[in-house]
mmCIF file of C-alpha atoms in Angstrom:
data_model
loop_
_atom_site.group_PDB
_atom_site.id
_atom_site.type_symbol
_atom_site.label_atom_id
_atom_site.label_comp_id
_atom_site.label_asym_id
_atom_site.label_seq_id
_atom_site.Cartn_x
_atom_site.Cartn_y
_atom_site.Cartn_z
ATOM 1 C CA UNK A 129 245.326 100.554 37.527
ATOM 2 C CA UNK A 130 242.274 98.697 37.175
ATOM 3 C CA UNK A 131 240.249 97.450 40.619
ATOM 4 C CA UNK A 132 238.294 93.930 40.386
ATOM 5 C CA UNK A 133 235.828 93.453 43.200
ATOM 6 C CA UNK A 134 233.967 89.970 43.584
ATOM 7 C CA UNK A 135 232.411 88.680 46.636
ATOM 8 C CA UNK A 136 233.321 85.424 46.682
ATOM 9 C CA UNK A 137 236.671 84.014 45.167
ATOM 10 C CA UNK A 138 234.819 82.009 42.627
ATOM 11 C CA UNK A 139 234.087 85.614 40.823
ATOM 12 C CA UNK A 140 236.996 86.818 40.476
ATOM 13 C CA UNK A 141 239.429 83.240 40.336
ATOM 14 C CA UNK A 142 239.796 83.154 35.971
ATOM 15 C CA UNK A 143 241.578 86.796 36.564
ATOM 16 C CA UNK A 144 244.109 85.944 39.394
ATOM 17 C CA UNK A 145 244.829 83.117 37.227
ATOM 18 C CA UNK A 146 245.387 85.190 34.306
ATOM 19 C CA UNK A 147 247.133 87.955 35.873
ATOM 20 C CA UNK A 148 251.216 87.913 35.911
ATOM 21 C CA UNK A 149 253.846 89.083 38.487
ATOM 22 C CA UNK A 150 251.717 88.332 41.025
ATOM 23 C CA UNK A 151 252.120 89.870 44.592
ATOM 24 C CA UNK A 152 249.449 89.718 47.276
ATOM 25 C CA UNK A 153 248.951 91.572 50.182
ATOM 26 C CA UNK A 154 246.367 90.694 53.034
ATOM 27 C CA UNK A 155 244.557 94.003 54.591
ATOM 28 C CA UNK A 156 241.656 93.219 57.331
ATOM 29 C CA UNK A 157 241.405 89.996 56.558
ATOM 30 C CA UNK A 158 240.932 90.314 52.356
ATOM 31 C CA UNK A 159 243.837 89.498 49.812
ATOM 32 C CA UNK A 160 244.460 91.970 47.452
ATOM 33 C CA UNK A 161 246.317 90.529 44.170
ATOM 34 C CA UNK A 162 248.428 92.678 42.675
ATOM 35 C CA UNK A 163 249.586 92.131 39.196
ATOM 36 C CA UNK A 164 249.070 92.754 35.218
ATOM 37 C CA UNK A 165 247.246 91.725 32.850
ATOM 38 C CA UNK A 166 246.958 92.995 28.772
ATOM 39 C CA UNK A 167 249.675 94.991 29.663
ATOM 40 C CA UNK A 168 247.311 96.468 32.119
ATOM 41 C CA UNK A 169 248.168 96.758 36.300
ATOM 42 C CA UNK A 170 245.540 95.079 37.860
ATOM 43 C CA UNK A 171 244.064 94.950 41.828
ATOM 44 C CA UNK A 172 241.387 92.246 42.689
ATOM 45 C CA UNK A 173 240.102 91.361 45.850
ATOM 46 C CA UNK A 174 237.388 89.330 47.032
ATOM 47 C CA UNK A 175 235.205 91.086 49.145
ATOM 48 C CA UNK A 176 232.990 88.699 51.285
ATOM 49 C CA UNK A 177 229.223 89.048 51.318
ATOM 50 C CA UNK A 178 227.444 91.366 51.724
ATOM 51 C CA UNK A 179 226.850 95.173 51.815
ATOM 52 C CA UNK A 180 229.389 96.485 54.914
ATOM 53 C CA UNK A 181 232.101 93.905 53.436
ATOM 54 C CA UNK A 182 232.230 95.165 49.691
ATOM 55 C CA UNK A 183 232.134 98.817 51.268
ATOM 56 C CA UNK A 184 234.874 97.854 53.788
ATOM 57 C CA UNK A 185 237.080 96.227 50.623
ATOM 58 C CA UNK A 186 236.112 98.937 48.132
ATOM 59 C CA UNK A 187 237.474 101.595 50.459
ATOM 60 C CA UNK A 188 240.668 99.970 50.915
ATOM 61 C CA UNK A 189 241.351 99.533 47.853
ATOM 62 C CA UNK A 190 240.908 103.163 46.948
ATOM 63 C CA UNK A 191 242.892 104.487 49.466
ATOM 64 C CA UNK A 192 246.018 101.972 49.397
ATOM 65 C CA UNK A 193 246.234 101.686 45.523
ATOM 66 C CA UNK A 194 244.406 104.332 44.090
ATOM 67 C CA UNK A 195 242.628 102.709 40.842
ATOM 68 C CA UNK A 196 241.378 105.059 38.405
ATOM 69 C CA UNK A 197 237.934 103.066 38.280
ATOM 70 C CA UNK A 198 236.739 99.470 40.083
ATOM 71 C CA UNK A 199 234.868 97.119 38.360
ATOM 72 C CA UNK A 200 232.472 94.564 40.667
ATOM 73 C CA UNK A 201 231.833 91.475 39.256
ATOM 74 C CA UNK A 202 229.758 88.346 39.839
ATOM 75 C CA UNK A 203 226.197 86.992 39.909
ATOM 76 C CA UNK A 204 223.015 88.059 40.791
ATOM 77 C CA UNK A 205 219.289 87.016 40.834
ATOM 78 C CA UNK A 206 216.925 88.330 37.740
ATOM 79 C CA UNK A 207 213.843 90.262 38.164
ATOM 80 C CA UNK A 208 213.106 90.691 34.227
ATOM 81 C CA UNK A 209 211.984 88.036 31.755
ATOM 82 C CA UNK A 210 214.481 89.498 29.395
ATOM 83 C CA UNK A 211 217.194 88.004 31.325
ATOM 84 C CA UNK A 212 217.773 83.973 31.762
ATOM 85 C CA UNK A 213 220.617 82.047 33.093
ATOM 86 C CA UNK A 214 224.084 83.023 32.477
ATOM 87 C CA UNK A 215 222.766 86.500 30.888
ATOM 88 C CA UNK A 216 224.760 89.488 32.085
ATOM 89 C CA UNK A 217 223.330 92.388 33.339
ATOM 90 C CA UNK A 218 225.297 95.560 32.977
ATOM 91 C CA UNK A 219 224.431 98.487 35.693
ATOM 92 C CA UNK A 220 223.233 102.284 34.636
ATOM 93 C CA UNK A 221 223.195 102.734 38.094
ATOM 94 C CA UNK A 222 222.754 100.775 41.455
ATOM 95 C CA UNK A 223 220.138 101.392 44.242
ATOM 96 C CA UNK A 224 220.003 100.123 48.112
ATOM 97 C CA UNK A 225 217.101 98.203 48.313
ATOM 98 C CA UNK A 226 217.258 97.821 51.728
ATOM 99 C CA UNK A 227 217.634 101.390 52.704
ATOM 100 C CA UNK A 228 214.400 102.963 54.252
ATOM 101 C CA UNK A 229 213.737 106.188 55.988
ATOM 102 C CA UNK A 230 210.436 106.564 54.511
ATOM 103 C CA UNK A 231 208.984 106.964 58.251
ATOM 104 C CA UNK A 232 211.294 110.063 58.167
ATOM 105 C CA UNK A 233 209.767 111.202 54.834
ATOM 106 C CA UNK A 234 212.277 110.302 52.368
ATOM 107 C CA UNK A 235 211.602 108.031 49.557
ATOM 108 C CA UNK A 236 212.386 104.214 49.876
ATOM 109 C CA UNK A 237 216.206 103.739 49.111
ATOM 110 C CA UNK A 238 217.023 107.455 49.811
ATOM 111 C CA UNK A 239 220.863 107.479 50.825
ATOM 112 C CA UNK A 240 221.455 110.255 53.495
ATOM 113 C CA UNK A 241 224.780 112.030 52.924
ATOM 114 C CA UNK A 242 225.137 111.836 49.448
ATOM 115 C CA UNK A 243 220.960 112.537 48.432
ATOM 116 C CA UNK A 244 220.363 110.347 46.081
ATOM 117 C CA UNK A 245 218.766 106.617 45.165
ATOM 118 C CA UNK A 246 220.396 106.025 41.889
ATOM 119 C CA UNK A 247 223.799 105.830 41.492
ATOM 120 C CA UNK A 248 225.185 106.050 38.188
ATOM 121 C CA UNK A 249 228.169 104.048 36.636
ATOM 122 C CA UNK A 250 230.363 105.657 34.726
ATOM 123 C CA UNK A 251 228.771 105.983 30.780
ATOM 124 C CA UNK A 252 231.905 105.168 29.144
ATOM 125 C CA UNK A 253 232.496 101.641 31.245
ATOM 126 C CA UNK A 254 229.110 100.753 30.933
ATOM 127 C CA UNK A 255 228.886 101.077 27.140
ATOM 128 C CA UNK A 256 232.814 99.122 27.201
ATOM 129 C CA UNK A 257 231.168 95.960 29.114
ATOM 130 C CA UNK A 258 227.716 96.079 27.000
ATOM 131 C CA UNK A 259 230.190 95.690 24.086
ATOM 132 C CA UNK A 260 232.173 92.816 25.788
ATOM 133 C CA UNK A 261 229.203 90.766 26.081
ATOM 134 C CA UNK A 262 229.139 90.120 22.435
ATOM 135 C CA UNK A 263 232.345 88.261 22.898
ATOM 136 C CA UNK A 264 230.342 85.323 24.837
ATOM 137 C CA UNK A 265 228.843 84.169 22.087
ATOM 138 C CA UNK A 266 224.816 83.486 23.021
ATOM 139 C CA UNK A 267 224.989 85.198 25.946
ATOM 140 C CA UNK A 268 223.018 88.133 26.183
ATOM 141 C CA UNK A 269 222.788 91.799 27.866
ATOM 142 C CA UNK A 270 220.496 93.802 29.321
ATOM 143 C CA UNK A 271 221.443 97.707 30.877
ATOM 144 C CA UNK A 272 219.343 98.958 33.738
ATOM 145 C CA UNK A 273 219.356 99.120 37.732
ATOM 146 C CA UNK A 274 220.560 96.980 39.845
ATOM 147 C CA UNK A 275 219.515 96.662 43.152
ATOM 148 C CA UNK A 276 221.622 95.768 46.264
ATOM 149 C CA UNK A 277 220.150 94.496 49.943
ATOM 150 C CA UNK A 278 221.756 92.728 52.902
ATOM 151 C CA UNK A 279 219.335 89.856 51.661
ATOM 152 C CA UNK A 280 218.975 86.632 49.507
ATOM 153 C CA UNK A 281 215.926 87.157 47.411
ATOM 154 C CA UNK A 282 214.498 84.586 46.996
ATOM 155 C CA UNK A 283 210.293 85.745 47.331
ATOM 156 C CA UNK A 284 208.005 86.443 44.779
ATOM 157 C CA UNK A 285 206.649 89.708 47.044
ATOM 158 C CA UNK A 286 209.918 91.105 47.863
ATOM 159 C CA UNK A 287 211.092 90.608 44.022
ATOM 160 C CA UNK A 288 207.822 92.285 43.472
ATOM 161 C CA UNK A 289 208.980 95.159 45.724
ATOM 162 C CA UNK A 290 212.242 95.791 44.282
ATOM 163 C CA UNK A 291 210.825 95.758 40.766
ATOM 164 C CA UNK A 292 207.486 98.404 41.753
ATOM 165 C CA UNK A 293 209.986 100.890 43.937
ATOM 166 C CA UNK A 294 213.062 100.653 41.692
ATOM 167 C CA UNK A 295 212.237 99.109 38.421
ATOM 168 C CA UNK A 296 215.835 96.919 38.873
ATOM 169 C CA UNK A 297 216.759 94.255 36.337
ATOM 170 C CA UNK A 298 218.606 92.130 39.272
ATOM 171 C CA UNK A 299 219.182 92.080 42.821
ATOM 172 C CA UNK A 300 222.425 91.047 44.729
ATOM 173 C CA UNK A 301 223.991 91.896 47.787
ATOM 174 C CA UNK A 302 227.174 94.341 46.944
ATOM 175 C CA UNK A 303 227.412 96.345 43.809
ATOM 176 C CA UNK A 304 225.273 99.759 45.349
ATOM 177 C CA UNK A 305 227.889 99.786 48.628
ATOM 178 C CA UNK A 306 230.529 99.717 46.259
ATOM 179 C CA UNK A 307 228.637 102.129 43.973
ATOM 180 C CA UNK A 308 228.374 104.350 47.415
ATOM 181 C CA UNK A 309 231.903 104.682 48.092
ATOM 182 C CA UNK A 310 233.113 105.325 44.768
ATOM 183 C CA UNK A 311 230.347 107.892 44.064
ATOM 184 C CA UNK A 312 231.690 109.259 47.723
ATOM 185 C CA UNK A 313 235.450 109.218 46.162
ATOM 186 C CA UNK A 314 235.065 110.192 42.710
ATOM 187 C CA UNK A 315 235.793 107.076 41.386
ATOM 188 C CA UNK A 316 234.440 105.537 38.060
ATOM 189 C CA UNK A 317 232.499 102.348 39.017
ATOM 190 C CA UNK A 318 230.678 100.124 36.515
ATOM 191 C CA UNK A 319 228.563 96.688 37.897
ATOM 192 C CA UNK A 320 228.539 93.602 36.434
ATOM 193 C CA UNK A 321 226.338 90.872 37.099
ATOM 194 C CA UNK A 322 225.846 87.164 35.502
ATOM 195 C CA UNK A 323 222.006 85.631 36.429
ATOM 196 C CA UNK A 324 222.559 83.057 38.422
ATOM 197 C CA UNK A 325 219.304 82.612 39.709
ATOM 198 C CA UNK A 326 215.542 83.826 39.394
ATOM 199 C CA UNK A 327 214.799 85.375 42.464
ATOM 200 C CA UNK A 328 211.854 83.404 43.509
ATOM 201 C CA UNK A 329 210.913 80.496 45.593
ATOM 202 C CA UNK A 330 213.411 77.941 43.542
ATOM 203 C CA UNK A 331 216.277 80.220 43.491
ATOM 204 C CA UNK A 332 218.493 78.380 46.311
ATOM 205 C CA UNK A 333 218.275 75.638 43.623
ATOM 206 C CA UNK A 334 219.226 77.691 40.863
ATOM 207 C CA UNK A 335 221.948 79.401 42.740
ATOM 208 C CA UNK A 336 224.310 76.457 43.771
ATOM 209 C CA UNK A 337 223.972 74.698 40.327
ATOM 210 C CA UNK A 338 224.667 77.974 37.750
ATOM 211 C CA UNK A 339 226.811 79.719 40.204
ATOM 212 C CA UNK A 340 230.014 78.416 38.003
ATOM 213 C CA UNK A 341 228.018 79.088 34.637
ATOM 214 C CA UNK A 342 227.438 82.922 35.923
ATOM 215 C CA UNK A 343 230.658 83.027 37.348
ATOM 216 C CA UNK A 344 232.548 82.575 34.840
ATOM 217 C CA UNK A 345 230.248 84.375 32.061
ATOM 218 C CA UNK A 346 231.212 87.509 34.206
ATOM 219 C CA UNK A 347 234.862 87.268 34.625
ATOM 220 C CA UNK A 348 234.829 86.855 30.543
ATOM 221 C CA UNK A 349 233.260 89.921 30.471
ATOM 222 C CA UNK A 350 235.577 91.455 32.914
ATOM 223 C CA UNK A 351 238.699 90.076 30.643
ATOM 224 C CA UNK A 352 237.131 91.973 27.886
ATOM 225 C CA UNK A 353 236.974 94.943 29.458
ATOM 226 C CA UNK A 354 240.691 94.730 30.807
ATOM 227 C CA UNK A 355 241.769 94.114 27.051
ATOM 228 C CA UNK A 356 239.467 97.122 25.406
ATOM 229 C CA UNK A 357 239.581 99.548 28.391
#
């Protein structure tokens, strides 16, 4: 079984559609849809926003269906010039932005626990989804780090920060809490994200008008991997 996590329903909408035998099940308040697709069984959810609600969702998903890897899809905002509109970025690893016990003497984005800032995707995942992007056509892909924060970017200093401490291609608001509990459960993860935005002063602009561009550039890529996984 293959997990699909999206924040919002938008993300992850083109795979329900596509999926067959369709059951759903509602657990705290998030629909899990049950189903197959490519021959493949399938569990998607959206999430919510945000960093507790992806690790909430993630968690219960693991534990009440047991994929053998999840897959978190959707959009983000870029903080390379390699990457415009509708480019997908596919995550080596994912880092909490937001995390900071630096007063304590840790590094910025140290996670207590599990000791580390980077957490890596699984190599054989990423390298599937890097392939998939060829199959949209102009789109292109770039691999790095992708950054994660309780917080719409949307600053030319705070990009600045998450570029200087972390050197992240794009920031969102879910893939590293999702990284964190499947790095906690020995789960293969791999991140996905579609630019929707530039993560500066005009990015609330950006955001609402290639949110369905992004969108859907991702769940492509997510249909790709499904097929070829």
């Amino acid at each position: 079984m293959i997990g699909i996590i999206g924040a919002m329903h938008i993300e992850i909408e083109k795979i329900k559609a596509l999926m067959e035998n369709k059951t759903i099940e509602t657990v705290s308040g998030v629909e899990y849809v049950r189903g197959t697709l490519y021959g493949r069984e399938i569990i998607a959810a959206a999430c919510g926003i945000g960093k507790v609600a992806a690790a909430m969702c993630a968690q219960t998903m693991i534990l009440k269906y047991s994929p053998e890897c999840i897959i978190n899809t959707g959009v983000g905002g870029s903080l390379s010039t390699k990457l415009s509109i509708g480019d997908i970025a596919v995550a080596e690893s994912l880092v909490q932005h937001d995390m900071d016990t630096s007063p304590l003497g840790d590094p910025v984005g140290f996670i207590s626990g599990i000791n580390v800032i980077n957490m890596p995707c699984d190599k054989r995942i990423v390298e599937t989804l890097e392939k998939g992007v060829s199959s949209l056509g102009s789109v292109k892909s770039v691999r790095g780090v992708i950054a994660s924060g309780d917080q719409f970017i949307a600053s030319a200093e705070k990009k600045n920060f998450i570029t200087e401490n972390f050197n992240a291609i794009v920031c969102e608001m879910e893939g590293a809490s999702i990284a964190q509990v499947c790095f906690t459960n020995g789960v293969p993860f791999g991140v996905v994200r579609a630019v929707s935005d530039c993560a500066d002063g005009s990015s609330h602009m950006d955001y609402a008008e290639f949110l369905p561009l992004a969108a859907a550039n991702a769940a492509s890529l997510i249909e790709y991997f499904v097929k070829h996984k």
